[in-house]
Amino acid sequence: MTKNVGILVGSLRQSSYSKSIAKEFSKLFPDGYNPVFLDISELPLYNEDLDTEGNVPESWTAFRAAAKDVDAFLFVTPEYNRSVPGALKNALDVGSRPYGQSIWDKKVGAIVSLSPGAISGFGANHHLRQSLVFLNVLTLQQPEAYLAHVDQLLNEDRSIKEEGTVKFFQSIVDAFVDLIEKNA
């Protein structure tokens, strides 16, 4: 049976490093896995006043429906001010509501954080982990995926420069798939 892996990219910028890295990760899943990019760019900020019958934004409904068909989530995110980008946090909030209908509950997740700097999105990675613990997402612990100097990992066409980097990415995907299989 095919398993769908929802990929959420924290950066909204069209040519972001996060999108490039997420595309490279999506190529590494084995047969039987279907990577699905879940667009968070059109989600209005979560406001409980809108989450009532007749007021729910269509983008929230579409996002929630698409995510319900997902078996696991891969989060690929930059770090903004030592935390996750607001758009990604908003997607977590939208998906966690209405109360008792969270799309995240009992799913498996993995986090890849990145930065052109040396800290590699460490703060974003750990802030996202805090939210995922509360949302009851079983998150991959090892190998950890902090990508420093991401701008140096990519060729002009946004493919990965070094075979060693691809092997590292594959080790993350393999561990993630193993976690999904153990919790299916």
mmCIF file of C-alpha atoms in Angstrom:
data_model
loop_
_atom_site.group_PDB
_atom_site.id
_atom_site.type_symbol
_atom_site.label_atom_id
_atom_site.label_comp_id
_atom_site.label_asym_id
_atom_site.label_seq_id
_atom_site.Cartn_x
_atom_site.Cartn_y
_atom_site.Cartn_z
ATOM 1 C CA MET A 1 0.000 0.000 0.000
ATOM 2 C CA THR A 2 1.376 3.411 -0.973
ATOM 3 C CA LYS A 3 2.198 5.797 1.855
ATOM 4 C CA ASN A 4 1.839 9.527 1.323
ATOM 5 C CA VAL A 5 4.467 11.795 2.852
ATOM 6 C CA GLY A 6 3.354 15.393 3.162
ATOM 7 C CA ILE A 7 6.201 17.843 2.672
ATOM 8 C CA LEU A 8 5.830 21.256 4.278
ATOM 9 C CA VAL A 9 8.335 23.945 3.352
ATOM 10 C CA GLY A 10 8.742 26.731 5.888
ATOM 11 C CA SER A 11 9.888 29.368 3.412
ATOM 12 C CA LEU A 12 7.367 30.983 1.084
ATOM 13 C CA ARG A 13 10.013 32.431 -1.260
ATOM 14 C CA GLN A 14 9.820 30.852 -4.731
ATOM 15 C CA SER A 15 13.567 30.260 -5.043
ATOM 16 C CA SER A 16 14.204 29.423 -1.395
ATOM 17 C CA TYR A 17 16.903 27.021 -0.315
ATOM 18 C CA SER A 18 14.250 25.168 1.679
ATOM 19 C CA LYS A 19 12.221 24.422 -1.458
ATOM 20 C CA SER A 20 15.318 23.235 -3.298
ATOM 21 C CA ILE A 21 16.353 20.964 -0.439
ATOM 22 C CA ALA A 22 12.795 19.624 -0.067
ATOM 23 C CA LYS A 23 12.731 18.733 -3.779
ATOM 24 C CA GLU A 24 16.017 16.878 -3.417
ATOM 25 C CA PHE A 25 14.677 14.946 -0.406
ATOM 26 C CA SER A 26 11.477 14.076 -2.283
ATOM 27 C CA LYS A 27 13.530 12.179 -4.887
ATOM 28 C CA LEU A 28 15.007 9.838 -2.267
ATOM 29 C CA PHE A 29 11.896 8.027 -1.043
ATOM 30 C CA PRO A 30 11.602 4.365 -2.063
ATOM 31 C CA ASP A 31 8.891 2.774 -4.180
ATOM 32 C CA GLY A 32 5.629 2.686 -2.298
ATOM 33 C CA TYR A 33 6.114 6.224 -0.972
ATOM 34 C CA ASN A 34 4.446 9.213 -2.561
ATOM 35 C CA PRO A 35 5.894 12.613 -1.577
ATOM 36 C CA VAL A 36 3.184 15.287 -1.673
ATOM 37 C CA PHE A 37 4.006 18.975 -1.287
ATOM 38 C CA LEU A 38 1.459 20.699 0.950
ATOM 39 C CA ASP A 39 1.239 24.392 0.102
ATOM 40 C CA ILE A 40 1.011 26.646 3.151
ATOM 41 C CA SER A 41 1.399 29.950 1.301
ATOM 42 C CA GLU A 42 -2.312 30.725 0.991
ATOM 43 C CA LEU A 43 -3.387 29.990 4.570
ATOM 44 C CA PRO A 44 -4.830 33.057 6.326
ATOM 45 C CA LEU A 45 -3.595 33.528 9.879
ATOM 46 C CA TYR A 46 -5.437 31.253 12.254
ATOM 47 C CA ASN A 47 -8.318 33.012 13.981
ATOM 48 C CA GLU A 48 -10.811 30.916 15.910
ATOM 49 C CA ASP A 49 -13.584 33.354 14.967
ATOM 50 C CA LEU A 50 -13.215 32.123 11.372
ATOM 51 C CA ASP A 51 -13.284 28.458 12.370
ATOM 52 C CA THR A 52 -17.068 28.341 12.590
ATOM 53 C CA GLU A 53 -19.634 26.909 10.210
ATOM 54 C CA GLY A 54 -19.953 29.098 7.141
ATOM 55 C CA ASN A 55 -16.805 31.110 7.915
ATOM 56 C CA VAL A 56 -13.963 28.618 7.445
ATOM 57 C CA PRO A 57 -11.587 29.832 4.718
ATOM 58 C CA GLU A 58 -11.528 27.441 1.745
ATOM 59 C CA SER A 59 -7.727 27.266 1.930
ATOM 60 C CA TRP A 60 -7.964 25.902 5.495
ATOM 61 C CA THR A 61 -10.476 23.269 4.410
ATOM 62 C CA ALA A 62 -8.359 22.228 1.413
ATOM 63 C CA PHE A 63 -5.165 22.083 3.496
ATOM 64 C CA ARG A 64 -6.799 20.020 6.230
ATOM 65 C CA ALA A 65 -8.313 17.605 3.690
ATOM 66 C CA ALA A 66 -5.008 17.141 1.840
ATOM 67 C CA ALA A 67 -3.113 16.580 5.084
ATOM 68 C CA LYS A 68 -5.597 13.999 6.353
ATOM 69 C CA ASP A 69 -4.603 11.773 3.410
ATOM 70 C CA VAL A 70 -0.962 11.902 4.519
ATOM 71 C CA ASP A 71 0.714 9.165 6.555
ATOM 72 C CA ALA A 72 3.735 11.210 7.676
ATOM 73 C CA PHE A 73 5.136 14.723 7.422
ATOM 74 C CA LEU A 74 8.551 16.011 6.389
ATOM 75 C CA PHE A 75 9.180 19.587 7.520
ATOM 76 C CA VAL A 76 11.931 21.499 5.706
ATOM 77 C CA THR A 77 12.481 24.909 7.205
ATOM 78 C CA PRO A 78 14.804 27.843 7.496
ATOM 79 C CA GLU A 79 15.256 29.668 10.770
ATOM 80 C CA TYR A 80 13.726 33.103 11.274
ATOM 81 C CA ASN A 81 14.852 34.919 14.416
ATOM 82 C CA ARG A 82 15.839 31.663 16.181
ATOM 83 C CA SER A 83 12.454 30.065 15.510
ATOM 84 C CA VAL A 84 10.235 28.739 12.740
ATOM 85 C CA PRO A 85 8.826 31.039 10.077
ATOM 86 C CA GLY A 86 5.388 32.400 10.915
ATOM 87 C CA ALA A 87 3.818 30.681 7.901
ATOM 88 C CA LEU A 88 4.899 27.251 9.157
ATOM 89 C CA LYS A 89 3.683 27.919 12.694
ATOM 90 C CA ASN A 90 0.393 29.120 11.241
ATOM 91 C CA ALA A 91 0.062 25.853 9.273
ATOM 92 C CA LEU A 92 0.555 23.915 12.510
ATOM 93 C CA ASP A 93 -2.186 25.981 14.148
ATOM 94 C CA VAL A 94 -4.614 25.657 11.216
ATOM 95 C CA GLY A 95 -4.035 21.894 11.078
ATOM 96 C CA SER A 96 -4.533 21.444 14.819
ATOM 97 C CA ARG A 97 -8.086 22.788 14.759
ATOM 98 C CA PRO A 98 -10.975 22.513 15.259
ATOM 99 C CA TYR A 99 -10.342 20.997 18.669
ATOM 100 C CA GLY A 100 -10.308 17.196 18.521
ATOM 101 C CA GLN A 101 -9.772 17.099 14.736
ATOM 102 C CA SER A 102 -6.028 17.696 14.471
ATOM 103 C CA ILE A 103 -4.461 16.479 11.217
ATOM 104 C CA TRP A 104 -1.178 15.965 13.075
ATOM 105 C CA ASP A 105 -2.347 13.573 15.797
ATOM 106 C CA LYS A 106 -0.504 10.223 15.865
ATOM 107 C CA LYS A 107 1.391 10.902 12.634
ATOM 108 C CA VAL A 108 5.124 10.485 12.092
ATOM 109 C CA GLY A 109 7.331 13.452 11.282
ATOM 110 C CA ALA A 110 10.882 14.462 10.426
ATOM 111 C CA ILE A 111 12.514 17.875 10.497
ATOM 112 C CA VAL A 112 15.241 19.262 8.261
ATOM 113 C CA SER A 113 16.403 22.741 9.211
ATOM 114 C CA LEU A 114 18.839 24.809 7.222
ATOM 115 C CA SER A 115 20.625 28.092 6.975
ATOM 116 C CA PRO A 116 23.270 29.774 4.874
ATOM 117 C CA GLY A 117 24.964 30.454 8.220
ATOM 118 C CA ALA A 118 26.837 28.132 10.536
ATOM 119 C CA ILE A 119 24.059 27.574 13.106
ATOM 120 C CA SER A 120 22.038 25.582 10.539
ATOM 121 C CA GLY A 121 18.562 26.365 11.784
ATOM 122 C CA PHE A 122 19.121 24.758 15.183
ATOM 123 C CA GLY A 123 16.643 27.096 16.896
ATOM 124 C CA ALA A 124 13.925 26.496 14.306
ATOM 125 C CA ASN A 125 14.452 22.748 14.499
ATOM 126 C CA HIS A 126 14.002 22.654 18.253
ATOM 127 C CA HIS A 127 11.108 25.095 18.370
ATOM 128 C CA LEU A 128 9.324 22.994 15.773
ATOM 129 C CA ARG A 129 10.012 19.872 17.844
ATOM 130 C CA GLN A 130 8.345 21.534 20.848
ATOM 131 C CA SER A 131 5.165 22.125 18.872
ATOM 132 C CA LEU A 132 5.207 18.631 17.376
ATOM 133 C CA VAL A 133 5.469 17.053 20.846
ATOM 134 C CA PHE A 134 2.290 18.857 21.877
ATOM 135 C CA LEU A 135 0.588 17.939 18.575
ATOM 136 C CA ASN A 136 1.394 14.250 19.194
ATOM 137 C CA VAL A 137 3.659 13.837 16.159
ATOM 138 C CA LEU A 138 6.244 11.093 16.634
ATOM 139 C CA THR A 139 9.339 12.872 15.362
ATOM 140 C CA LEU A 140 12.510 11.278 13.996
ATOM 141 C CA GLN A 141 15.335 11.737 16.497
ATOM 142 C CA GLN A 142 18.372 10.425 14.605
ATOM 143 C CA PRO A 143 20.016 11.265 12.376
ATOM 144 C CA GLU A 144 19.536 14.921 13.151
ATOM 145 C CA ALA A 145 19.213 17.138 10.090
ATOM 146 C CA TYR A 146 20.794 20.552 10.520
ATOM 147 C CA LEU A 147 22.164 21.898 7.243
ATOM 148 C CA ALA A 148 24.687 24.708 7.647
ATOM 149 C CA HIS A 149 25.990 26.753 4.714
ATOM 150 C CA VAL A 150 23.127 25.440 2.563
ATOM 151 C CA ASP A 151 24.033 27.915 -0.166
ATOM 152 C CA GLN A 152 27.259 25.958 -0.681
ATOM 153 C CA LEU A 153 25.486 22.578 -0.980
ATOM 154 C CA LEU A 154 23.674 23.373 -4.234
ATOM 155 C CA ASN A 155 24.711 23.635 -7.869
ATOM 156 C CA GLU A 156 23.369 26.442 -10.071
ATOM 157 C CA ASP A 157 20.473 24.173 -11.127
ATOM 158 C CA ARG A 158 19.704 23.643 -7.401
ATOM 159 C CA SER A 159 20.792 19.994 -7.416
ATOM 160 C CA ILE A 160 23.116 18.732 -4.693
ATOM 161 C CA LYS A 161 26.832 19.251 -5.404
ATOM 162 C CA GLU A 162 28.412 16.425 -3.427
ATOM 163 C CA GLU A 163 27.609 12.714 -3.440
ATOM 164 C CA GLY A 164 28.381 12.634 0.303
ATOM 165 C CA THR A 165 25.553 15.119 0.911
ATOM 166 C CA VAL A 166 23.143 12.954 -1.094
ATOM 167 C CA LYS A 167 24.199 9.941 0.998
ATOM 168 C CA PHE A 168 23.558 11.919 4.190
ATOM 169 C CA PHE A 169 20.114 12.926 2.914
ATOM 170 C CA GLN A 170 19.419 9.294 2.015
ATOM 171 C CA SER A 171 20.342 8.203 5.560
ATOM 172 C CA ILE A 172 17.740 10.631 6.896
ATOM 173 C CA VAL A 173 15.059 9.393 4.487
ATOM 174 C CA ASP A 174 15.914 5.756 5.273
ATOM 175 C CA ALA A 175 15.593 6.357 9.027
ATOM 176 C CA PHE A 176 12.342 8.269 8.456
ATOM 177 C CA VAL A 177 10.893 5.461 6.319
ATOM 178 C CA ASP A 178 11.921 2.950 9.000
ATOM 179 C CA LEU A 179 10.104 5.023 11.640
ATOM 180 C CA ILE A 180 7.014 5.252 9.423
ATOM 181 C CA GLU A 181 7.021 1.489 8.849
ATOM 182 C CA LYS A 182 7.362 0.753 12.564
ATOM 183 C CA ASN A 183 4.408 3.004 13.335
ATOM 184 C CA ALA A 184 2.102 2.267 10.405
#
